[in-house]
Amino acid sequence: MKISILGGTGPQGRGLALRFARAGIEVAIGSREAARAAEAAAQLGALLKPGAAAISGHDIRSAVIAADELVILAVPYSAHDATLESIRDLLVDKVLVDIAVPLAQGDPKRVDMPAAGSATEAAQALLGEGIPVVGALHNVSATVLNDLDHGINCDVLVCGNDLAAKEKVIELIRKLDVAAYNCGPAESARCIEAITPILIRLNISKKVPFSHAGIRICPPDAH
């Protein structure tokens, strides 16, 4: 399997590339500049132990082409729509995994949702129903992803309108040794994406004795 991560030179994209490559999944990272992506890919590869899958660097469009099926969009929300416009023609027969959160400009403790309701819904509206969009990985700290000495400390909430696409994304995420749950249609992203600024607020609070926390779906205590 080969996936692509667009925005793979940013903190979230780099962490995901490391995690997936360590799990044996080949990764093509995409950036506006192919040289920058190639440099990042080399740096990331040097952090992995022998036996990990390869990480390669490409321009954005070439990275999409390189993916077998799953394309992860990890660009800042300010570049979200423009990036999708630039690759829309290449996403036929692929699944877009949108991890963007529309944080308010200048205040990451708040969201500024688009007219569509969420970043996931905005992506689906822009691409059309023929290209499945799955929202996932919104609430995972980039710092946690990049710390390969520790496991990922949260569960992943997955949403989207195409059940088969969601199941493929859930299967992919579970390769990172984390639980992933189908949380319903794309409109669920309105709640899921809004969790991120709440976590940011908690993680930077001086009254909370931790940082980089995530969320978990907890079953009832056994009786």
Coordinates of C-alpha atoms in Angstrom, one line a residue:
M1 CA 0.0 0.0 0.0
K2 CA 1.1 3.5 -0.8
I3 CA -0.6 6.6 0.6
S4 CA 0.1 10.3 0.0
I5 CA 0.2 13.1 2.6
L6 CA -0.3 16.6 1.2
G7 CA 1.3 19.1 3.5
G8 CA 3.7 16.4 4.5
T9 CA 6.4 18.9 5.4
G10 CA 4.3 20.4 8.2
P11 CA 4.3 19.1 11.8
Q12 CA 1.2 17.0 11.5
G13 CA 2.1 15.6 8.1
R14 CA 5.7 14.8 9.1
G15 CA 4.4 12.9 12.2
L16 CA 1.9 10.9 10.2
A17 CA 4.5 10.1 7.6
L18 CA 6.8 8.7 10.3
R19 CA 4.0 6.7 11.9
F20 CA 2.7 5.1 8.7
A21 CA 6.2 4.4 7.3
R22 CA 7.1 2.7 10.6
A23 CA 3.9 0.6 10.3
G24 CA 5.1 -0.6 6.9
I25 CA 3.0 1.7 4.7
E26 CA 4.9 3.5 1.9
V27 CA 4.3 7.3 2.0
A28 CA 4.6 10.0 -0.7
I29 CA 4.6 13.4 0.9
G30 CA 3.6 16.4 -1.2
S31 CA 4.5 20.0 -0.9
R32 CA 4.2 23.1 -3.2
E33 CA 8.0 22.7 -3.8
A34 CA 9.2 19.2 -4.8
A35 CA 12.7 19.9 -3.6
R36 CA 11.4 20.8 -0.2
A37 CA 9.4 17.6 0.0
A38 CA 12.4 15.5 -1.1
E39 CA 14.5 17.1 1.6
A40 CA 11.9 16.4 4.2
A41 CA 11.5 12.9 3.1
A42 CA 15.2 12.3 3.4
Q43 CA 15.2 13.8 6.9
L44 CA 12.2 11.6 8.0
G45 CA 13.7 8.5 6.5
A46 CA 16.9 9.0 8.6
L47 CA 14.7 8.9 11.8
L48 CA 13.4 5.5 11.0
K49 CA 14.9 2.1 11.8
P50 CA 15.7 -0.4 9.1
G51 CA 12.7 -2.2 7.9
A52 CA 10.4 0.8 7.7
A53 CA 8.6 1.6 4.5
A54 CA 10.0 4.3 2.2
I55 CA 9.1 8.0 2.4
S56 CA 9.4 9.9 -0.9
G57 CA 9.0 13.6 -1.6
H58 CA 7.0 15.1 -4.5
D59 CA 5.1 18.2 -5.6
I60 CA 1.5 18.2 -4.6
R61 CA 0.1 16.8 -7.9
S62 CA 2.7 14.1 -8.2
A63 CA 2.1 13.0 -4.7
V64 CA -1.6 12.5 -5.4
I65 CA -0.7 10.4 -8.5
A66 CA 1.7 8.3 -6.5
A67 CA -1.0 7.2 -4.0
D68 CA -2.8 3.9 -4.6
E69 CA -6.0 5.2 -3.3
L70 CA -5.8 7.1 0.0
V71 CA -4.8 10.8 0.0
I72 CA -4.4 12.6 3.3
L73 CA -4.9 16.4 3.2
A74 CA -2.7 17.9 6.0
V75 CA -2.3 21.4 4.8
P76 CA -3.3 24.5 7.0
Y77 CA -6.9 25.4 6.6
S78 CA -5.9 28.6 4.9
A79 CA -4.6 26.5 2.0
H80 CA -7.4 23.9 2.2
D81 CA -9.7 24.9 -0.7
A82 CA -7.0 26.1 -3.0
T83 CA -5.1 22.8 -2.6
L84 CA -8.3 20.8 -3.4
E85 CA -9.0 22.9 -6.4
S86 CA -5.5 22.2 -7.7
I87 CA -5.9 18.4 -7.4
R88 CA -9.6 17.7 -7.9
D89 CA -9.0 16.2 -11.4
L90 CA -6.6 13.7 -9.9
L91 CA -8.9 12.4 -7.1
V92 CA -11.2 10.3 -9.3
D93 CA -11.1 6.7 -7.9
K94 CA -9.3 7.9 -4.8
V95 CA -10.4 8.7 -1.2
L96 CA -9.6 12.1 0.4
V97 CA -8.8 11.9 4.1
D98 CA -9.3 15.5 5.4
I99 CA -7.6 16.2 8.7
A100 CA -7.9 20.0 8.6
V101 CA -9.4 22.0 11.4
P102 CA -10.6 25.6 10.6
L103 CA -9.1 27.3 13.7
A104 CA -9.9 31.0 14.1
Q105 CA -7.2 33.3 12.8
G106 CA -5.0 34.4 15.7
D107 CA -6.9 32.3 18.2
P108 CA -6.3 28.5 18.0
K109 CA -8.7 28.1 21.0
R110 CA -11.7 28.8 18.7
V111 CA -13.0 27.4 15.4
D112 CA -14.1 29.4 12.5
M113 CA -16.3 27.0 10.6
P114 CA -16.9 27.5 6.9
A115 CA -20.4 28.0 5.5
A116 CA -20.6 24.3 4.7
G117 CA -20.4 23.5 8.4
S118 CA -17.0 22.0 8.7
A119 CA -13.8 21.5 6.8
T120 CA -14.8 17.9 5.9
E121 CA -18.2 19.1 4.5
A122 CA -16.5 22.0 2.6
A123 CA -14.2 19.5 1.0
Q124 CA -17.0 17.2 0.0
A125 CA -19.0 20.1 -1.4
L126 CA -16.0 21.3 -3.4
L127 CA -15.1 17.8 -4.8
G128 CA -18.6 16.6 -5.4
E129 CA -20.2 13.4 -4.2
G130 CA -18.3 11.3 -6.7
I131 CA -15.1 11.6 -4.7
P132 CA -15.5 10.3 -1.1
V133 CA -14.2 12.6 1.6
V134 CA -13.5 11.1 5.1
G135 CA -12.8 13.3 8.1
A136 CA -10.3 11.9 10.5
L137 CA -7.2 12.5 12.7
H138 CA -8.4 16.0 13.7
N139 CA -7.6 15.7 17.4
V140 CA -4.2 14.1 17.5
S141 CA -1.3 16.2 18.6
A142 CA 1.5 16.8 16.1
T143 CA 4.0 16.6 19.0
V144 CA 2.6 13.1 20.0
L145 CA 2.8 11.9 16.3
N146 CA 6.4 12.9 16.0
D147 CA 7.4 11.3 19.3
L148 CA 8.2 7.8 18.1
D149 CA 9.3 6.7 21.6
H150 CA 5.7 6.7 22.8
G151 CA 2.4 5.4 21.4
I152 CA -0.4 7.7 20.2
N153 CA -2.4 8.6 23.3
C154 CA -5.9 8.9 21.9
D155 CA -8.6 7.4 19.8
V156 CA -9.5 8.6 16.3
L157 CA -13.0 9.7 15.4
V158 CA -13.9 9.1 11.7
C159 CA -16.8 10.6 9.7
G160 CA -18.0 10.8 6.1
N161 CA -20.9 10.0 3.8
D162 CA -19.4 6.9 2.1
L163 CA -19.3 3.8 4.4
A164 CA -16.8 1.8 2.3
A165 CA -14.4 4.8 2.2
K166 CA -14.7 5.2 6.0
E167 CA -14.0 1.5 6.5
K168 CA -10.8 1.8 4.4
V169 CA -9.6 4.8 6.4
I170 CA -10.4 3.1 9.8
E171 CA -8.4 0.1 8.7
L172 CA -5.5 2.3 7.8
I173 CA -5.5 4.2 11.1
R174 CA -5.7 1.0 13.1
K175 CA -2.3 0.1 11.6
L176 CA -0.9 2.8 13.9
D177 CA -2.1 0.7 17.0
V178 CA -4.9 3.2 17.8
A179 CA -8.6 2.7 18.0
A180 CA -10.7 4.4 15.3
Y181 CA -14.5 4.7 15.3
N182 CA -17.1 5.4 12.7
C183 CA -18.8 8.5 14.0
G184 CA -21.4 9.0 11.3
P185 CA -21.8 11.2 8.3
A186 CA -19.7 14.2 7.2
E187 CA -21.8 16.6 9.3
S188 CA -20.4 14.9 12.4
A189 CA -17.2 16.7 11.6
R190 CA -18.8 19.9 13.0
C191 CA -18.5 18.4 16.5
I192 CA -15.3 16.4 15.9
E193 CA -13.3 19.3 14.4
A194 CA -14.6 21.6 17.2
I195 CA -12.9 19.3 19.8
T196 CA -9.5 20.4 18.7
P197 CA -9.6 24.0 20.0
I198 CA -11.0 22.6 23.3
L199 CA -7.9 20.3 23.6
I200 CA -5.6 23.2 22.7
R201 CA -7.2 25.3 25.4
L202 CA -6.7 22.6 28.0
N203 CA -3.2 21.8 26.9
I204 CA -2.0 25.3 27.2
S205 CA -3.8 26.0 30.5
K206 CA -1.5 26.6 33.5
K207 CA -4.2 25.0 35.6
V208 CA -4.0 21.7 33.8
P209 CA -1.0 19.5 34.7
F210 CA -0.4 18.0 31.2
S211 CA 0.0 19.0 27.6
H212 CA -0.6 17.3 24.2
A213 CA -3.6 15.4 25.5
G214 CA -6.1 13.6 23.3
I215 CA -9.5 12.0 23.8
R216 CA -10.5 8.4 24.3
I217 CA -13.8 6.6 24.0
C218 CA -14.1 4.8 27.3
P219 CA -16.2 1.6 27.7
P220 CA -18.1 1.1 31.0
D221 CA -16.2 -0.3 33.9
A222 CA -16.5 -4.1 34.1
H223 CA -18.8 -5.2 37.0

